[in-house]
JSON list of C-alpha atoms and ligand atoms in Angstrom, two decimals:
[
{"chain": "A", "resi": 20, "resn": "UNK", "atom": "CA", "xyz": [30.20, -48.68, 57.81]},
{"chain": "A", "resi": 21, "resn": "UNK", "atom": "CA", "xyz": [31.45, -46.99, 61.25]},
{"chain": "A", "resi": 22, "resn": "UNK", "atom": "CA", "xyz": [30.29, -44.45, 63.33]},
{"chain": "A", "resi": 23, "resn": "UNK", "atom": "CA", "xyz": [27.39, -43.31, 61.24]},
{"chain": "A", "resi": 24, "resn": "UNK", "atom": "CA", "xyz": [29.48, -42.94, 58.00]},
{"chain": "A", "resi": 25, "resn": "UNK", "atom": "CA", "xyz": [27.75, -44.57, 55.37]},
{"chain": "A", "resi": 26, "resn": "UNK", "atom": "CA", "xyz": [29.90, -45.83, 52.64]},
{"chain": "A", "resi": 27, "resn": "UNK", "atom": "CA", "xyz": [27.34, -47.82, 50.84]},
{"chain": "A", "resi": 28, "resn": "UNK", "atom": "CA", "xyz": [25.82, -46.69, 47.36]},
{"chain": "A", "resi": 29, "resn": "UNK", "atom": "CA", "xyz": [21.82, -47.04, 48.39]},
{"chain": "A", "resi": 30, "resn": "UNK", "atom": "CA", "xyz": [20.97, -47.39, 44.77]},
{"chain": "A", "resi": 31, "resn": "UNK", "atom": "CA", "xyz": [23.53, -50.31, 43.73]},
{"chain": "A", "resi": 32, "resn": "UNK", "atom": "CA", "xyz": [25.61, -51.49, 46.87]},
{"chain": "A", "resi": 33, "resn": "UNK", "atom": "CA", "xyz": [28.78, -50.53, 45.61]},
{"chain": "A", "resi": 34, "resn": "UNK", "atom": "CA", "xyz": [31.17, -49.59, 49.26]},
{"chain": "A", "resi": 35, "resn": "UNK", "atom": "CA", "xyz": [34.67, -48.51, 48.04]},
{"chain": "A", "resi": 36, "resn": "UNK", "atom": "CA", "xyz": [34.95, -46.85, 51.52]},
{"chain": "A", "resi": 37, "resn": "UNK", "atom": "CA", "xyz": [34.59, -43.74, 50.18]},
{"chain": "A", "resi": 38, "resn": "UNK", "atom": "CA", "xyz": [32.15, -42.02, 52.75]},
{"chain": "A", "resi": 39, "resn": "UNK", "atom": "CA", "xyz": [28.68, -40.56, 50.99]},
{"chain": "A", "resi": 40, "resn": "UNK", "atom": "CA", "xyz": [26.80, -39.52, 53.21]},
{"chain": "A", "resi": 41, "resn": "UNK", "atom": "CA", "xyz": [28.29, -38.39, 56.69]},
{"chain": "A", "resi": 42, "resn": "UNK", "atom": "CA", "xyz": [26.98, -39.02, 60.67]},
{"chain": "A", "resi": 43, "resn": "UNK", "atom": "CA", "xyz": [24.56, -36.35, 60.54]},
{"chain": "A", "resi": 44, "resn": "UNK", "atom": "CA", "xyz": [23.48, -38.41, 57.25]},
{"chain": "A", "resi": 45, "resn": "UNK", "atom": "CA", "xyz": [24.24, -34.98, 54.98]},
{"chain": "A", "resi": 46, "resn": "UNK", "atom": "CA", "xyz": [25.40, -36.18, 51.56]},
{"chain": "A", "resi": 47, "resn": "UNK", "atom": "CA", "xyz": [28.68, -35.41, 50.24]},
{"chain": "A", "resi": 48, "resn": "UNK", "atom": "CA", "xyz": [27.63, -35.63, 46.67]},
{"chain": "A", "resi": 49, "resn": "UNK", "atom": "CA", "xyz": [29.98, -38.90, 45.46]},
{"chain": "A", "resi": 50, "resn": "UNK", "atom": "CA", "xyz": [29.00, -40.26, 42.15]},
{"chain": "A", "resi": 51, "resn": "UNK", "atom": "CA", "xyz": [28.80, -43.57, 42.50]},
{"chain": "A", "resi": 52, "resn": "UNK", "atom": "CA", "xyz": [31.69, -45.23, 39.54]},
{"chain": "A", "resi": 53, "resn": "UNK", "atom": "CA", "xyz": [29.04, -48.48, 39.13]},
{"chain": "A", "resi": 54, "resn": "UNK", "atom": "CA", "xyz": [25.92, -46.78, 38.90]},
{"chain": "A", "resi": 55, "resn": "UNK", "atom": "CA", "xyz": [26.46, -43.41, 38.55]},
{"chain": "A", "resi": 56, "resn": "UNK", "atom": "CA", "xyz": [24.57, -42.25, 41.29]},
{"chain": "A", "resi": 57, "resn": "UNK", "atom": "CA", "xyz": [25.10, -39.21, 43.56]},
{"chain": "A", "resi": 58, "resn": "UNK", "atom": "CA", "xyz": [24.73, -39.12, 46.71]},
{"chain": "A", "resi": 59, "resn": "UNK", "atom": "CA", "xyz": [22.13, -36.96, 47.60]},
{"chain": "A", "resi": 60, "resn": "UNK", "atom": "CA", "xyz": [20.41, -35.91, 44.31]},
{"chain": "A", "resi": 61, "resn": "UNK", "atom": "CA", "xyz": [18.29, -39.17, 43.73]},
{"chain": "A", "resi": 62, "resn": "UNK", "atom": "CA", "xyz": [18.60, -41.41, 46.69]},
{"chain": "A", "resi": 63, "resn": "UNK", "atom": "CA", "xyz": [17.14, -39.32, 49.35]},
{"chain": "A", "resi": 64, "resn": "UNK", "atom": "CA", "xyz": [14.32, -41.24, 49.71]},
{"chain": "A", "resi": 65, "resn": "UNK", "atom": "CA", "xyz": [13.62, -44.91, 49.37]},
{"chain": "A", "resi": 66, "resn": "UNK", "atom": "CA", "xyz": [11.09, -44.30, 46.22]},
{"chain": "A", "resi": 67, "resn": "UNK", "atom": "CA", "xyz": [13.76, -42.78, 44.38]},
{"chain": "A", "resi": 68, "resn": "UNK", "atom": "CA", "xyz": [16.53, -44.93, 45.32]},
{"chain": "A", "resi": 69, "resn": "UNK", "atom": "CA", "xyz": [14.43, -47.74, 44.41]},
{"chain": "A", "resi": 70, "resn": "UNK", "atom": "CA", "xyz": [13.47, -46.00, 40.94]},
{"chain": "A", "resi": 71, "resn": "UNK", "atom": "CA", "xyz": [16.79, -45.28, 39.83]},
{"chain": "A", "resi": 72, "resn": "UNK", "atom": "CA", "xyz": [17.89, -48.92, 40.68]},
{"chain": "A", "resi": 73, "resn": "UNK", "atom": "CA", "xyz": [15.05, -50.10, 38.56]},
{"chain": "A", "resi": 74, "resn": "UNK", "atom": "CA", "xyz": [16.42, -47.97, 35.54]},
{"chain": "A", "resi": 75, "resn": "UNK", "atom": "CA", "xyz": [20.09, -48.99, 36.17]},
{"chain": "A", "resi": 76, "resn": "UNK", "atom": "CA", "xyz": [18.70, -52.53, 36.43]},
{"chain": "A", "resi": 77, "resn": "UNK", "atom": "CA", "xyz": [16.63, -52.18, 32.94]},
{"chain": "A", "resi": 78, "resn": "UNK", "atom": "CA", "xyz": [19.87, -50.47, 30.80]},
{"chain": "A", "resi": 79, "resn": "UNK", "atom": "CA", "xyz": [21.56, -54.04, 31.92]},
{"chain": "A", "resi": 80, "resn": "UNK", "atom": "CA", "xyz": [23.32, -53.05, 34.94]},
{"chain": "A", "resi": 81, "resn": "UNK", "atom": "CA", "xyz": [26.65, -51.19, 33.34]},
{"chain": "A", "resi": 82, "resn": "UNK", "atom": "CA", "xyz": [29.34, -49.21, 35.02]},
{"chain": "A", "resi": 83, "resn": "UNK", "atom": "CA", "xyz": [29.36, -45.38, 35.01]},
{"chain": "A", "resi": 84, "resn": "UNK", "atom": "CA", "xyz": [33.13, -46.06, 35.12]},
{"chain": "A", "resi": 85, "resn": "UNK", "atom": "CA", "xyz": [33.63, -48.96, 33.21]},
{"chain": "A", "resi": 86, "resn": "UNK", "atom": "CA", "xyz": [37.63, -48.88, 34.26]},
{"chain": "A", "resi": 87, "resn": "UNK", "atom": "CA", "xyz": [36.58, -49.20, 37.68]},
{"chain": "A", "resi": 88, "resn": "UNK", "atom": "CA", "xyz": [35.04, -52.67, 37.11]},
{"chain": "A", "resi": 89, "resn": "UNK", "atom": "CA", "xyz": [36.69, -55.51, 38.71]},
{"chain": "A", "resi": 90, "resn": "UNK", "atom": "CA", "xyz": [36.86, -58.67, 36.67]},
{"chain": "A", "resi": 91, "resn": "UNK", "atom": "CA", "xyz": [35.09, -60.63, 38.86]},
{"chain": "A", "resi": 92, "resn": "UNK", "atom": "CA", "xyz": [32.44, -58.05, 39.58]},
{"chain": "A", "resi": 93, "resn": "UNK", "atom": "CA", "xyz": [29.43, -60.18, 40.79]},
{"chain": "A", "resi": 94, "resn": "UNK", "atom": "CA", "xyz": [25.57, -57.93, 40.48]},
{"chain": "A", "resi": 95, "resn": "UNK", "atom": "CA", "xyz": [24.02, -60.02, 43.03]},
{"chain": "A", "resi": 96, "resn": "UNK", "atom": "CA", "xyz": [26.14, -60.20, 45.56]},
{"chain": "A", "resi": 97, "resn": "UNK", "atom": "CA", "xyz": [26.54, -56.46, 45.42]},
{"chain": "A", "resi": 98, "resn": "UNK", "atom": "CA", "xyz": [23.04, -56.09, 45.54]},
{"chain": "A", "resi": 99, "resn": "UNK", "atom": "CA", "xyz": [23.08, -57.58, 48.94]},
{"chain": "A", "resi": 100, "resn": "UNK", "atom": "CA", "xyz": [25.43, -55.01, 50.11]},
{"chain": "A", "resi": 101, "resn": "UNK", "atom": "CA", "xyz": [22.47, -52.26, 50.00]},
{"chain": "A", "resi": 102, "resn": "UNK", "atom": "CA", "xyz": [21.53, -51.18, 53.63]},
{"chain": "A", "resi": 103, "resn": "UNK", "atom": "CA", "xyz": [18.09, -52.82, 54.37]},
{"chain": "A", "resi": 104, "resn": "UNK", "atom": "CA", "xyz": [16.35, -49.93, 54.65]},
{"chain": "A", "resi": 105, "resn": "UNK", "atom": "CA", "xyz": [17.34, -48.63, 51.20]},
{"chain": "A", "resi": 106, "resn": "UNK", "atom": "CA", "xyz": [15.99, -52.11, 49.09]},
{"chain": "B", "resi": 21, "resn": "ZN", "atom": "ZN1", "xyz": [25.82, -47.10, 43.01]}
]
């Protein structure tokens, strides 16, 4: 993350560097290839964000874009990628 940018999927953790939300924090809509989120349809708020991780979490965790998942994709430690104020 720099200058405000955020690059980090609130629901899963995912960063690819792909910007989602900009410095004025308006979301540039990027579905998210692990959990198919979009940035700013259901993770504008913390409840929500939290929600729709719950759900991703329950279906067992898979990629929206199963191509785009590395071999050694590790959950957990992605999980820890998700901004502090989004777990
Ligand atoms: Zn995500």
């Amino acid at each position: 993350m720099e200058s405000g940018l955020e690059t980090v999927c609130r629901v899963c953790g995912l960063d690819v560097g792909e910007v989602r939300f900009d410095e004025h924090g308006l979301a540039l809509f990027v579905i998210c290839e692990c959990c198919g989120t979009e940035s700013g349809v259901s993770d504008g708020i913390v409840a929500q964000a939290r929600r729709v991780r719950g759900h991703w979490l329950d279906a067992g965790s898979t990629w929206f874009e199963p191509k785009a998942r590395p071999a050694e994709w590790e959950l957990q430690q992605q999980l820890r990628n998700i901004p502090p104020g989004w777990r």
